[in-house]
CSV table of C-alpha atoms in Angstrom, one decimal:
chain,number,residue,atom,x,y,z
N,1,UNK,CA,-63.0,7.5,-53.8
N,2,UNK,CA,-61.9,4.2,-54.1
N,3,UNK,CA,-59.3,3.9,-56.9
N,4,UNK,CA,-60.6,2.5,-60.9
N,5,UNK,CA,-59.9,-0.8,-62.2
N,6,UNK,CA,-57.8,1.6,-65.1
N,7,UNK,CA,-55.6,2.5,-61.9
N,8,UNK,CA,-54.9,-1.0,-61.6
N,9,UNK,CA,-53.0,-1.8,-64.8
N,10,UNK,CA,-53.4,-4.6,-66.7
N,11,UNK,CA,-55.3,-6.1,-63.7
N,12,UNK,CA,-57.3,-9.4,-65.0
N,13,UNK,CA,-60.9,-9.3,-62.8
N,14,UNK,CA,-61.5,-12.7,-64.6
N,15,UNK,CA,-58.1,-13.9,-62.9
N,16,UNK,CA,-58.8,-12.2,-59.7
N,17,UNK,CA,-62.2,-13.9,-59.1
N,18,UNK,CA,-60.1,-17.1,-58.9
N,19,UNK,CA,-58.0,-16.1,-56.9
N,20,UNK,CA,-60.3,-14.6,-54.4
N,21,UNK,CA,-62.4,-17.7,-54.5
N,22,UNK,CA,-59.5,-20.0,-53.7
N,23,UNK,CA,-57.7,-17.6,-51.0
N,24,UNK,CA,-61.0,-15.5,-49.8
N,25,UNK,CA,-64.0,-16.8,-50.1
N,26,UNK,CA,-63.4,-18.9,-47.3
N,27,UNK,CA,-63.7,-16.0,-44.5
N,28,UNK,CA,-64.5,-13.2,-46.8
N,29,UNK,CA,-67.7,-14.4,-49.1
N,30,UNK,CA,-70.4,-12.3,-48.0
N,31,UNK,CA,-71.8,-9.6,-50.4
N,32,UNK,CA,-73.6,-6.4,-49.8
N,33,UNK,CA,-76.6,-7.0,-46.7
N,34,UNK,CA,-75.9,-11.2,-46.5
N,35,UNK,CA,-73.0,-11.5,-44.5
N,36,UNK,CA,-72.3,-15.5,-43.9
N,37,UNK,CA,-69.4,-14.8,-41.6
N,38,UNK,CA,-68.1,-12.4,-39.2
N,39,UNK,CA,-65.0,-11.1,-41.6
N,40,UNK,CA,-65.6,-7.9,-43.6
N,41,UNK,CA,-67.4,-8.0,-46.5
N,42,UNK,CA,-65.3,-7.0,-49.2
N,43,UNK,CA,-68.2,-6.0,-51.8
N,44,UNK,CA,-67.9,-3.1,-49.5
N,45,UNK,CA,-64.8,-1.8,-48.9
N,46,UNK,CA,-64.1,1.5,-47.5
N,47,UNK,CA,-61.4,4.1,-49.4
N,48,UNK,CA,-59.1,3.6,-46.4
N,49,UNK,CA,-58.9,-0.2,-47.4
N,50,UNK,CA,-58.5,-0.1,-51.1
N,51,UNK,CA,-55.7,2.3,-50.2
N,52,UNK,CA,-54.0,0.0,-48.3
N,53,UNK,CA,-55.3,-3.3,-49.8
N,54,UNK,CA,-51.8,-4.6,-50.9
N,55,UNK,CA,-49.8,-3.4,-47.2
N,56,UNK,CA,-53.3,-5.5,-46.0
N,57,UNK,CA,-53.1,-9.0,-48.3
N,58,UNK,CA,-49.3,-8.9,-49.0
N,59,UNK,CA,-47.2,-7.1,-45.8
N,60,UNK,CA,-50.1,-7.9,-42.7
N,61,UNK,CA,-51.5,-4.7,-42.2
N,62,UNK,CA,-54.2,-5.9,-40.0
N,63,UNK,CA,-52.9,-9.2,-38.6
N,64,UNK,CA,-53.2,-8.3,-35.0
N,65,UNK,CA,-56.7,-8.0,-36.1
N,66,UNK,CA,-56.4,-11.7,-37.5
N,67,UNK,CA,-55.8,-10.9,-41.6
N,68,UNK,CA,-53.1,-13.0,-42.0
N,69,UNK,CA,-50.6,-12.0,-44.5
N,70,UNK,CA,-50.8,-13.7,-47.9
N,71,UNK,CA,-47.8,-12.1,-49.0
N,72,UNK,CA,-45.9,-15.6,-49.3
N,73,UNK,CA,-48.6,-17.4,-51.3
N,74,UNK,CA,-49.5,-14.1,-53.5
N,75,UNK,CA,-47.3,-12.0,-55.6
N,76,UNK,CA,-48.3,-8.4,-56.0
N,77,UNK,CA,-50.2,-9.1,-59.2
N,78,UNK,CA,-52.2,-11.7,-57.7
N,79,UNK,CA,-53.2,-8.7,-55.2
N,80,UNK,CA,-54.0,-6.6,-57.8
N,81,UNK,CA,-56.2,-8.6,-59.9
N,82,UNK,CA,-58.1,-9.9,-56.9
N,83,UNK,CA,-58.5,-6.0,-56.0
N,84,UNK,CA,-59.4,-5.5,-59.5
N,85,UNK,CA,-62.1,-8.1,-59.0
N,86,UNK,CA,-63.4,-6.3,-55.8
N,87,UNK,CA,-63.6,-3.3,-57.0
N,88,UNK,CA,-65.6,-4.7,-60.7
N,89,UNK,CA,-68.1,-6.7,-57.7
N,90,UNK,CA,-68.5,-3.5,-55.6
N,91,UNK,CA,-69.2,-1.1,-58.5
N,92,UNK,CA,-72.1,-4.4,-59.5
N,93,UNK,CA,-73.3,-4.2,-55.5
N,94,UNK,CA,-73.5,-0.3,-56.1
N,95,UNK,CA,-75.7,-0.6,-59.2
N,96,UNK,CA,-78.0,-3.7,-58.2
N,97,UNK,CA,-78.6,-1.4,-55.4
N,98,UNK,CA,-79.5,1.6,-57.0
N,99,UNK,CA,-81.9,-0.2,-59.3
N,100,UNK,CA,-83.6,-2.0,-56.5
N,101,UNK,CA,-84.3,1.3,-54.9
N,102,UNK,CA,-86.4,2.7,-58.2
């Protein structure tokens, strides 16, 4: 399961939409079924990802796949509030969803 904004401490979603808007949205702005680029939709991110989201955004992870590493433009708590933000937007996705389906 992917982890809770709690597990996140003192992570500001408020901040983290910011920051994913000025470092993200660029490639990574679609959410849930309306994708507008070829990059991963982060409204929808597996458990494997959130585990590694910080190795990902701050050490490179998955640059050979083309995610750069923001690790010199973000400090960790940038990461985590922009995580925190994720994972506030996927759990909104999740309940949209379910209410659409009723």
């Amino acid at each position: 399961a992917p982890p809770t904004i709690a597990s996140l401490a003192g992570a500001d979603t408020a901040r983290g939409l910011g920051l994913f808007v000025q470092h993200c949205a660029r490639c990574h702005s679609g959410r849930g079924t309306a994708p507008r680029s070829a990059y991963p939709d982060l409204h929808r991110l597996t458990d494997s990802t959130h585990a590694r989201f910080e190795d990902i955004v701050l050490r490179g992870a998955l640059k050979d796949g083309g995610m750069a590493s923001f690790g010199d433009i973000l400090s960790a708590e940038d990461a985590r509030n922009i995580h925190a933000f994720l994972l506030s937007a996927q759990a909104g996705l999740r309940a949209e969803e379910q209410r659409a389906r009723r």
